[in-house]
Coordinates of N, CA and C in Angstrom, one line a residue:
Chain A
X1 N -24.8 1.4 27.1 CA -24.2 0.3 26.5 C -23.3 1.0 25.8
X2 N -21.9 0.4 25.1 CA -21.1 0.7 24.4 C -21.8 0.7 23.0
X3 N -21.8 1.8 22.0 CA -22.6 1.0 20.8 C -21.7 1.7 19.6
X4 N -21.5 1.2 18.6 CA -21.2 2.2 17.4 C -22.3 1.4 16.2
X5 N -22.9 2.6 15.8 CA -23.8 2.5 15.0 C -24.0 3.4 13.4
X6 N -23.1 2.2 12.2 CA -22.8 2.8 10.9 C -23.9 3.0 10.3
X7 N -23.8 3.9 9.4 CA -24.9 4.8 8.2 C -24.4 5.0 7.1
X8 N -25.2 5.2 6.0 CA -24.6 5.6 4.6 C -24.4 4.9 3.5
X9 N -24.7 3.2 3.7 CA -24.2 2.2 2.7 C -25.2 3.0 2.0
X10 N -25.2 1.7 0.9 CA -26.1 1.6 -0.3 C -25.9 1.4 -1.8
X11 N -26.0 1.6 -2.5 CA -26.1 1.1 -3.8 C -25.0 2.2 -4.8
X12 N -24.1 1.7 -5.2 CA -23.6 2.9 -5.8 C -22.9 2.7 -7.3
X13 N -23.2 3.2 -8.2 CA -22.0 3.2 -9.9 C -20.8 3.5 -9.3
X14 N -20.2 2.7 -9.9 CA -18.5 2.9 -10.2 C -18.3 4.3 -10.6
X15 N -17.1 4.8 -10.0 CA -16.6 6.2 -9.9 C -17.0 7.2 -9.1
X16 N -18.1 6.7 -8.3 CA -19.2 7.6 -7.4 C -18.5 8.1 -6.7
X17 N -19.1 8.6 -5.6 CA -19.1 8.6 -4.2 C -20.0 8.6 -3.1
X18 N -19.6 7.8 -1.8 CA -20.3 7.7 -0.8 C -19.4 8.1 0.2
X19 N -20.5 8.6 1.3 CA -19.7 8.8 2.7 C -20.4 8.0 4.1
X20 N -20.1 7.6 4.2 CA -20.4 6.6 5.4 C -20.3 7.3 6.6
X21 N -21.1 6.7 7.7 CA -21.0 7.6 9.4 C -21.3 6.3 10.3
X22 N -20.6 7.1 11.3 CA -20.4 5.6 12.8 C -21.0 6.7 13.9
X23 N -22.1 6.6 14.3 CA -22.3 7.5 15.6 C -21.6 6.6 16.9
X24 N -21.3 6.9 17.8 CA -20.5 6.1 19.0 C -21.8 6.9 20.2
X25 N -21.4 5.6 21.2 CA -22.5 6.0 22.3 C -22.0 5.3 23.2
X26 N -21.9 5.7 24.6 CA -21.8 4.8 25.7 C -20.7 4.7 25.8
X27 N -19.4 5.5 25.8 CA -18.2 5.6 25.9 C -17.7 7.4 25.7
X28 N -16.4 7.4 26.0 CA -16.1 9.1 25.7 C -15.2 9.0 24.1
X29 N -16.0 9.2 23.5 CA -15.7 8.8 21.8 C -14.4 9.5 21.7
X30 N -13.7 10.5 22.2 CA -12.9 11.4 22.1 C -11.5 10.7 22.6
X31 N -11.9 9.7 23.4 CA -10.8 9.1 24.2 C -10.0 8.4 22.7
X32 N -10.6 7.7 21.9 CA -10.2 6.8 21.6 C -10.0 6.8 20.2
X33 N -9.0 6.0 19.7 CA -8.7 5.6 17.9 C -9.5 4.8 17.5
X34 N -10.0 4.9 16.4 CA -11.2 4.6 15.5 C -11.2 4.3 14.5
X35 N -11.5 2.7 14.0 CA -10.9 2.3 12.3 C -12.5 2.3 12.0
X36 N -12.4 1.7 10.2 CA -13.2 0.8 9.6 C -12.0 -0.3 9.2
X37 N -13.0 -1.5 9.0 CA -12.3 -2.4 8.5 C -13.9 -3.2 7.7
X38 N -13.6 -3.7 6.5 CA -14.4 -4.2 5.4 C -14.5 -5.5 5.4
X39 N -15.7 -6.3 4.7 CA -15.4 -7.6 4.6 C -16.1 -7.6 3.5
X40 N -15.7 -7.9 2.3 CA -15.8 -8.3 1.0 C -17.0 -9.6 1.1
X41 N -17.8 -10.2 -0.1 CA -19.1 -11.1 0.3 C -18.0 -12.2 0.0
X42 N -18.4 -12.9 0.9 CA -17.7 -14.8 1.0 C -16.1 -14.1 1.3
X43 N -15.8 -13.1 2.0 CA -14.2 -12.9 2.0 C -13.8 -12.5 3.7
X44 N -12.6 -12.5 4.0 CA -12.3 -12.2 5.1 C -11.9 -10.8 5.6
X45 N -11.6 -10.3 6.7 CA -11.4 -9.4 7.4 C -10.4 -8.3 6.6
X46 N -10.2 -6.7 6.1 CA -9.2 -6.2 5.6 C -9.9 -4.9 6.5
X47 N -8.6 -4.3 7.0 CA -8.4 -2.9 7.6 C -8.4 -2.4 6.8
X48 N -9.3 -0.4 6.6 CA -9.6 -0.4 5.6 C -8.6 1.4 6.1
X49 N -8.9 1.7 7.3 CA -8.2 3.3 7.9 C -8.3 3.1 8.8
X50 N -8.1 4.2 9.9 CA -8.2 4.5 11.4 C -7.3 5.9 11.4
X51 N -7.8 6.3 12.3 CA -7.2 7.6 12.9 C -7.2 7.8 14.2
X52 N -6.5 8.6 14.6 CA -6.1 9.0 16.7 C -7.4 9.2 16.7
X53 N -7.2 9.5 18.4 CA -8.1 10.2 19.0 C -8.9 11.5 18.8
X54 N -8.0 12.4 18.1 CA -8.2 13.5 17.7 C -8.4 13.7 16.4
X55 N -8.3 13.0 15.8 CA -7.8 13.1 14.4 C -6.5 13.6 13.7
X56 N -5.6 14.0 14.6 CA -4.7 14.6 13.9 C -3.8 14.1 12.8
X57 N -3.6 12.5 13.7 CA -3.2 11.3 12.6 C -3.9 10.3 12.3
X58 N -4.1 10.2 10.0 CA -4.8 9.1 10.0 C -4.2 8.3 9.4
X59 N -4.6 6.8 8.4 CA -3.6 5.7 9.0 C -4.7 5.6 7.1
X60 N -4.0 4.8 6.0 CA -5.2 4.1 5.0 C -4.3 3.4 4.6
X61 N -5.2 1.9 4.4 CA -4.5 0.9 3.5 C -4.4 1.1 2.3
X62 N -3.2 0.6 1.7 CA -3.4 1.2 0.4 C -4.1 1.0 -0.6
X63 N -5.0 -0.5 -0.7 CA -6.0 -0.3 -1.4 C -7.2 1.1 -1.6
X64 N -6.9 1.6 -0.5 CA -8.3 2.7 -0.6 C -7.0 4.1 -0.7
X65 N -5.7 4.4 -0.5 CA -5.2 5.6 -0.5 C -5.3 6.1 -1.8
X66 N -5.7 7.5 -1.3 CA -5.9 8.7 -2.2 C -7.0 8.8 -3.0
X67 N -8.0 7.4 -2.5 CA -9.9 7.6 -2.7 C -10.4 7.8 -1.5
X68 N -10.5 7.2 -0.7 CA -11.0 7.0 0.6 C -10.5 8.3 1.8
X69 N -10.8 8.5 2.6 CA -10.4 9.4 3.5 C -11.5 9.5 5.1
X70 N -10.6 9.2 6.2 CA -11.5 8.7 7.2 C -11.0 10.1 7.9
X71 N -12.7 10.4 8.6 CA -12.6 11.6 9.7 C -13.4 11.7 10.8
X72 N -13.3 12.4 11.4 CA -14.1 12.9 13.1 C -14.3 14.1 13.4
X73 N -15.6 13.7 13.9 CA -16.2 15.3 14.9 C -16.4 14.3 16.0
X74 N -15.5 14.8 16.9 CA -15.8 14.5 18.2 C -16.6 15.3 19.1
X75 N -17.2 16.3 18.6 CA -18.3 17.3 19.4 C -20.0 15.7 18.7
X76 N -19.7 15.6 17.7 CA -20.8 14.7 17.5 C -20.3 13.2 17.6
X77 N -19.7 12.9 18.6 CA -19.2 12.0 18.2 C -19.5 10.6 17.5
X78 N -19.2 11.1 16.4 CA -19.1 10.6 14.9 C -17.9 10.6 13.8
X79 N -17.8 9.4 13.4 CA -16.6 8.6 12.2 C -17.1 9.0 11.1
X80 N -16.2 9.2 10.3 CA -16.8 9.3 8.8 C -15.6 8.5 8.1
X81 N -16.4 7.9 7.1 CA -15.1 7.8 5.7 C -16.0 7.9 4.7
X82 N -14.7 9.2 4.2 CA -15.7 9.6 2.0 C -14.8 8.6 1.4
X83 N -15.9 8.1 0.5 CA -15.4 6.9 -0.6 C -15.3 7.6 -1.6
X84 N -14.4 8.0 -2.3 CA -14.9 8.6 -3.8 C -14.2 7.2 -4.9
X85 N -14.1 7.7 -6.0 CA -14.2 6.7 -7.0 C -14.1 5.2 -6.9
X86 N -15.1 5.1 -6.1 CA -15.6 4.0 -6.0 C -15.5 2.7 -7.5
X87 N -15.0 1.8 -6.6 CA -14.6 0.4 -7.4 C -15.4 -0.8 -7.1
X88 N -15.8 -1.4 -8.2 CA -16.5 -2.9 -8.0 C -16.0 -3.5 -6.8
X89 N -14.7 -3.8 -6.5 CA -13.7 -4.8 -5.6 C -14.2 -3.6 -4.2
X90 N -14.9 -2.6 -3.9 CA -14.9 -2.2 -3.1 C -16.0 -2.7 -2.5
X91 N -16.7 -3.1 -2.7 CA -18.3 -3.6 -2.5 C -18.2 -4.8 -1.2
X92 N -18.5 -4.2 0.0 CA -18.4 -4.9 0.9 C -19.3 -4.5 2.3
X93 N -19.3 -5.2 3.3 CA -19.5 -4.7 4.5 C -18.6 -4.2 5.3
X94 N -19.3 -2.5 5.7 CA -18.1 -1.8 6.3 C -17.9 -1.8 8.0
X95 N -17.3 -1.8 8.9 CA -17.3 -1.8 10.1 C -16.7 -0.4 10.8
X96 N -17.6 -0.1 11.7 CA -17.0 1.3 12.5 C -16.6 0.5 13.8
X97 N -15.0 0.2 14.6 CA -14.4 -0.3 15.0 C -13.7 0.7 16.0
X98 N -13.6 0.4 17.1 CA -13.1 1.0 18.0 C -11.4 0.2 18.1
X99 N -11.1 1.2 18.5 CA -9.6 1.0 19.3 C -9.0 0.9 20.7
X100 N -8.6 -0.4 21.6 CA -7.9 0.3 22.7 C -6.5 0.0 22.7
X101 N -5.7 1.2 23.1 CA -4.5 1.1 22.8 C -3.4 1.6 24.7
X102 N -2.4 1.9 24.3 CA -1.5 1.6 25.2 C -2.2 1.2 26.6
X103 N -1.4 0.0 27.2 CA -0.6 -0.2 26.5 C -0.4 -1.7 25.2
X104 N -2.3 -2.2 25.4 CA -2.2 -3.2 24.4 C -2.7 -1.9 23.2
X105 N -3.0 -3.1 22.3 CA -3.4 -2.7 20.8 C -4.5 -3.7 20.2
X106 N -5.4 -3.3 20.4 CA -6.5 -4.5 19.7 C -7.8 -3.3 19.5
X107 N -8.5 -4.2 18.7 CA -10.1 -3.5 18.7 C -10.9 -4.5 19.0
X108 N -11.8 -3.3 20.3 CA -12.9 -4.3 21.2 C -14.0 -4.2 20.7
X109 N -14.7 -3.0 20.2 CA -16.0 -3.0 19.8 C -15.9 -3.0 18.3
X110 N -16.6 -3.4 17.7 CA -17.6 -3.3 16.5 C -18.7 -3.1 16.2
X111 N -19.4 -2.0 15.3 CA -20.7 -2.0 14.9 C -21.2 -3.1 14.3
X112 N -22.2 -3.1 13.9 CA -23.2 -4.0 13.1 C -23.0 -4.1 11.6
X113 N -22.6 -3.4 11.4 CA -22.1 -2.8 9.8 C -23.0 -2.6 8.7
X114 N -22.4 -1.6 7.7 CA -23.6 -1.1 6.7 C -22.7 -1.6 5.1
X115 N -23.8 -2.0 4.7 CA -23.4 -2.6 3.1 C -23.0 -1.8 2.2
X116 N -21.9 -1.8 1.2 CA -21.5 -0.4 0.3 C -21.7 -1.8 -1.1
X117 N -22.4 -1.5 -2.1 CA -22.7 -2.4 -3.7 C -22.2 -1.4 -4.2
X118 N -21.2 -1.4 -5.0 CA -20.8 -0.8 -6.2 C -21.0 -2.0 -7.5
X119 N -22.2 -1.2 -8.0 CA -22.3 -1.5 -9.7 C -22.7 -1.0 -10.0
X120 N -22.5 -1.3 -11.5 CA -22.9 -0.4 -12.7 C -25.2 -0.9 -12.8
Chain B
X1 N -0.6 -5.1 1.1 CA -0.3 -5.2 3.0 C -0.6 -6.8 2.6
X2 N 0.3 -7.8 2.8 CA 0.6 -9.0 3.4 C -1.1 -9.4 4.6
X3 N -1.3 -10.6 4.1 CA -2.1 -11.1 5.7 C -1.3 -12.2 5.9
X4 N -2.2 -12.1 7.3 CA -1.6 -13.6 8.3 C -2.0 -14.7 7.8
X5 N -1.6 -15.9 7.8 CA -2.0 -16.8 7.2 C -2.6 -18.2 8.2
X6 N -3.9 -18.3 7.8 CA -4.2 -19.4 8.7 C -5.0 -20.8 7.8
X7 N -4.8 -21.8 8.5 CA -5.8 -23.1 7.9 C -7.6 -22.3 7.4
X8 N -7.3 -22.8 6.2 CA -8.8 -22.3 5.7 C -10.3 -23.0 6.8
X9 N -9.9 -24.7 7.3 CA -10.3 -24.7 7.6 C -10.2 -26.0 8.9
X10 N -11.0 -26.3 10.3 CA -10.3 -26.6 11.0 C -11.8 -27.3 12.0
X11 N -11.6 -28.7 11.9 CA -12.8 -29.1 12.4 C -12.6 -30.4 13.5
X12 N -14.1 -30.6 14.3 CA -13.6 -31.6 16.0 C -15.0 -31.5 16.5
X13 N -14.7 -32.9 16.9 CA -16.0 -33.6 17.9 C -16.3 -32.5 18.8
X14 N -17.5 -32.5 19.3 CA -17.7 -32.1 20.7 C -17.3 -32.3 22.0
X15 N -16.7 -31.5 23.0 CA -15.8 -31.8 23.8 C -14.3 -32.1 23.3
X16 N -13.9 -31.9 22.3 CA -12.5 -32.1 21.7 C -11.9 -30.6 21.8
X17 N -10.3 -30.4 22.0 CA -9.7 -29.1 21.9 C -9.1 -29.2 20.3
X18 N -9.8 -28.4 19.8 CA -8.5 -27.2 18.3 C -7.8 -26.5 18.4
X19 N -7.2 -26.5 17.8 CA -6.0 -25.2 17.6 C -6.2 -24.6 16.4
X20 N -6.2 -23.0 16.1 CA -6.4 -22.8 15.1 C -5.4 -21.9 15.1
X21 N -3.7 -22.4 13.7 CA -2.5 -21.2 13.6 C -2.7 -20.1 13.1
X22 N -1.6 -19.1 13.6 CA -1.6 -17.7 12.6 C -0.4 -17.4 12.2
X23 N -0.2 -17.6 11.1 CA 1.7 -17.4 11.0 C 1.8 -16.3 10.2
X24 N 3.2 -15.6 10.1 CA 3.2 -14.6 9.6 C 4.7 -14.4 9.5
X25 N 5.1 -12.9 8.6 CA 6.5 -12.7 8.7 C 6.8 -12.1 9.5
X26 N 8.1 -12.0 10.3 CA 8.6 -11.7 11.9 C 8.5 -10.1 12.1
X27 N 7.7 -9.3 10.8 CA 7.3 -8.0 10.7 C 5.5 -8.1 11.5
X28 N 4.7 -9.2 11.8 CA 3.7 -9.0 12.2 C 3.7 -10.1 13.4
X29 N 3.3 -11.6 13.1 CA 3.2 -11.8 14.5 C 4.5 -12.2 15.6
X30 N 5.6 -12.2 14.7 CA 6.5 -12.4 15.5 C 7.2 -11.2 15.9
X31 N 7.1 -10.4 15.5 CA 7.8 -8.7 16.3 C 6.4 -8.2 17.0
X32 N 6.0 -8.7 16.7 CA 4.6 -7.8 18.3 C 4.3 -8.4 19.0
X33 N 3.9 -8.4 20.0 CA 2.6 -8.8 21.0 C 1.4 -9.0 20.9
X34 N 1.1 -7.9 20.2 CA -0.3 -7.5 20.5 C -0.8 -8.2 19.3
X35 N -1.2 -9.6 19.6 CA -2.1 -10.5 18.7 C -3.5 -10.5 19.6
X36 N -4.3 -10.5 18.4 CA -5.8 -10.5 18.9 C -6.8 -11.3 18.2
X37 N -7.3 -11.9 18.9 CA -8.7 -13.1 18.0 C -10.1 -12.5 17.8
X38 N -10.8 -13.3 16.2 CA -12.0 -12.9 16.7 C -13.1 -13.8 16.1
X39 N -14.0 -13.9 16.8 CA -14.9 -14.8 16.3 C -15.9 -13.8 15.6
X40 N -16.5 -14.9 14.6 CA -17.4 -14.0 13.8 C -18.4 -15.2 13.1
X41 N -19.4 -14.7 13.9 CA -21.2 -16.0 13.3 C -21.8 -15.4 11.6
X42 N -22.3 -16.6 11.3 CA -22.5 -16.1 10.2 C -23.4 -14.8 10.8
X43 N -23.7 -14.2 9.3 CA -24.6 -12.9 9.3 C -24.2 -11.3 10.9
X44 N -23.5 -11.5 11.3 CA -22.8 -10.9 12.9 C -21.6 -10.4 12.4
X45 N -21.2 -9.2 13.3 CA -20.1 -8.8 13.4 C -19.2 -9.9 14.2
X46 N -17.9 -9.1 14.1 CA -16.7 -10.0 14.6 C -16.9 -9.7 16.0
X47 N -16.3 -10.6 16.7 CA -16.1 -10.1 18.5 C -15.0 -10.5 18.7
X48 N -14.3 -9.6 19.5 CA -13.2 -9.8 20.2 C -12.9 -11.2 21.3
X49 N -12.3 -11.8 20.9 CA -12.1 -13.4 22.1 C -10.7 -13.3 22.5
X50 N -9.9 -12.8 22.2 CA -8.3 -12.9 22.7 C -7.5 -11.6 22.3
X51 N -6.7 -11.2 23.0 CA -5.9 -9.7 22.8 C -4.7 -9.4 23.5
X52 N -3.6 -8.9 23.2 CA -2.3 -9.3 23.8 C -2.4 -10.9 23.8
X53 N -2.3 -11.2 22.8 CA -1.8 -13.0 23.2 C -2.8 -13.7 23.3
X54 N -2.7 -13.4 24.9 CA -3.2 -14.1 26.1 C -4.2 -14.4 26.7
X55 N -5.0 -12.9 26.6 CA -5.9 -12.0 27.3 C -7.0 -12.5 26.8
X56 N -8.0 -12.7 27.8 CA -9.6 -12.7 27.5 C -10.4 -11.8 28.0
X57 N -11.1 -11.1 27.2 CA -12.0 -10.0 27.8 C -13.0 -10.5 28.5
X58 N -13.6 -9.6 29.5 CA -14.3 -9.9 30.7 C -15.6 -11.0 29.3
X59 N -15.8 -11.5 30.1 CA -16.9 -12.2 29.7 C -17.0 -13.4 28.2
X60 N -16.0 -13.7 27.7 CA -15.2 -14.4 27.0 C -15.0 -15.8 27.7
X61 N -15.6 -17.1 27.2 CA -15.2 -18.2 27.8 C -14.3 -18.5 27.8
X62 N -13.7 -19.6 29.6 CA -12.4 -19.3 29.3 C -11.7 -21.0 28.7
X63 N -12.6 -21.5 27.8 CA -12.3 -22.2 26.6 C -11.5 -22.0 25.8
X64 N -11.5 -20.5 25.3 CA -10.9 -20.6 24.6 C -9.5 -19.3 25.4
X65 N -8.3 -19.5 24.6 CA -6.7 -19.4 25.2 C -6.0 -19.4 23.8
X66 N -4.8 -18.7 23.9 CA -4.4 -18.0 22.8 C -2.4 -18.3 23.5
X67 N -2.1 -18.4 22.3 CA -0.3 -18.4 22.6 C 0.3 -17.8 21.4
X68 N 1.1 -17.7 21.7 CA 2.2 -17.5 20.7 C 3.5 -18.0 20.8
X69 N 4.0 -18.7 19.6 CA 6.0 -19.2 19.6 C 6.6 -18.6 18.4
X70 N 7.8 -17.8 18.6 CA 8.0 -17.5 17.4 C 7.1 -16.3 16.2
X71 N 6.8 -16.8 14.8 CA 6.1 -16.3 13.9 C 4.5 -16.8 14.0
X72 N 4.3 -17.6 15.0 CA 2.8 -18.1 15.1 C 2.3 -17.8 16.2
X73 N 0.8 -17.5 15.7 CA 0.5 -17.1 17.3 C -0.8 -18.4 16.7
X74 N -1.5 -18.6 17.9 CA -2.4 -19.7 18.0 C -3.2 -19.7 18.8
X75 N -4.7 -20.5 18.7 CA -5.7 -20.0 19.3 C -6.1 -22.0 19.2
X76 N -6.8 -22.0 20.8 CA -6.9 -22.9 21.3 C -8.3 -23.2 21.8
X77 N -9.3 -24.0 21.4 CA -10.8 -24.2 21.8 C -10.9 -25.0 22.9
X78 N -10.8 -25.4 24.1 CA -11.1 -26.7 24.5 C -12.0 -27.0 25.2
X79 N -13.1 -28.3 25.3 CA -14.6 -28.3 25.0 C -15.1 -28.4 24.0
X80 N -14.6 -28.4 22.9 CA -15.7 -27.6 21.9 C -17.1 -27.9 21.9
X81 N -17.9 -27.2 21.7 CA -19.3 -26.5 21.5 C -19.9 -26.6 20.1
X82 N -20.7 -26.8 20.3 CA -21.6 -26.9 18.6 C -22.0 -25.0 18.6
X83 N -22.4 -24.3 19.9 CA -21.9 -22.7 19.7 C -20.5 -22.1 19.0
X84 N -19.4 -22.9 19.3 CA -18.1 -22.3 18.7 C -18.0 -22.6 17.1
X85 N -19.0 -22.6 16.4 CA -18.8 -22.6 15.2 C -19.0 -21.8 14.6
X86 N -18.3 -21.4 13.8 CA -17.8 -19.6 13.5 C -16.8 -19.7 12.4
X87 N -16.0 -18.3 12.1 CA -15.0 -18.2 10.9 C -14.2 -17.5 12.4
X88 N -13.1 -17.5 12.2 CA -11.9 -17.1 13.2 C -11.0 -16.4 13.0
X89 N -10.7 -15.1 13.0 CA -9.6 -14.8 12.7 C -8.5 -13.6 13.6
X90 N -7.3 -14.1 12.8 CA -5.9 -13.4 14.1 C -6.0 -11.8 13.6
X91 N -5.2 -11.3 13.9 CA -4.8 -9.7 13.8 C -3.8 -9.1 14.6
X92 N -3.1 -9.0 13.8 CA -1.8 -8.2 13.9 C -1.8 -6.4 14.3
X93 N -1.2 -6.1 15.4 CA -1.3 -4.7 15.2 C 0.2 -4.5 14.9
X94 N 0.5 -3.4 13.7 CA 1.3 -3.3 13.3 C 1.9 -2.0 13.2
X95 N 1.8 -0.9 14.5 CA 2.7 0.3 14.6 C 2.9 1.1 13.4
X96 N 2.5 0.9 12.0 CA 2.7 1.5 10.9 C 2.1 2.4 10.1
X97 N 2.4 2.5 8.9 CA 0.7 3.2 8.2 C -0.1 2.2 8.0
X98 N 0.0 1.3 7.9 CA -1.0 0.0 8.1 C -1.1 -0.4 9.9
X99 N -2.2 -0.3 10.5 CA -2.2 -0.1 11.6 C -2.4 -1.5 12.0
X100 N -3.3 -2.3 11.3 CA -3.8 -3.7 11.6 C -3.5 -4.4 10.4
X101 N -3.0 -5.8 10.6 CA -3.8 -6.5 9.6 C -4.4 -7.8 9.9
X102 N -5.1 -8.6 9.0 CA -6.1 -9.6 9.4 C -5.4 -10.6 9.5
X103 N -5.5 -12.1 9.6 CA -5.2 -13.3 8.9 C -6.3 -14.0 7.7
X104 N -6.1 -14.7 7.1 CA -6.9 -14.8 6.1 C -8.6 -15.7 6.0
X105 N -8.4 -16.1 8.0 CA -10.1 -16.6 8.2 C -9.9 -18.2 8.4
X106 N -10.4 -18.6 9.6 CA -10.4 -20.6 9.6 C -11.9 -20.3 9.9
X107 N -12.8 -21.3 8.6 CA -14.2 -21.9 9.3 C -13.8 -23.4 10.8
X108 N -14.3 -22.8 11.5 CA -14.4 -24.0 12.5 C -15.7 -24.6 12.3
X109 N -15.3 -25.9 12.3 CA -17.0 -26.9 12.2 C -16.8 -27.6 13.2
X110 N -17.8 -27.8 14.0 CA -18.1 -28.9 14.9 C -18.8 -29.9 14.5
X111 N -18.2 -31.1 14.4 CA -18.8 -32.4 13.6 C -20.2 -33.3 13.8

């Protein structure tokens, strides 16, 4: 079945880096735009970053621009989020999400999430 | 990025109907038809329940329905059930450098 499985979360000190991965299965990964969405403890959802089906177009929220980079490897059916210069406020559950587009635009498949804790 | 505004909480008794609103600037909900809604139970990932304002994915109960008027989108839950108790988020596709924006979230309580 269609599945997204995130990994790479953990506890990291402020200013350090972490790379999240998302393994996709059950669908043609290379045909879909993908996103990362995060949720801080007790807070709402926040869109973090997205990229087109072929990775040629990337988009990042202002809150992470210049620090986080989204990328993908379609040969490995994997989505990545490189997170540098981490801050305490980046602490959250990070979800990997598939986008449905053309003619509609919404996020239809979500992974279970991976937890990132930034703390000294 | 500005968020879409939702009421913090809405409650109702079993069998009743409730409505969750989602209000934004014209550049979000009002200007676009790509409004979606997500249900999130504690400890779980969000689940898509409405897309393109009014459409239900396969497998989602007919008790969930969506609508939009001007700058406000709405989610209605009919015949409220205990299992509907969860957090609900609206979202709008922006089609710009910020691809999606989420609402502030609404906690639905079944009394």
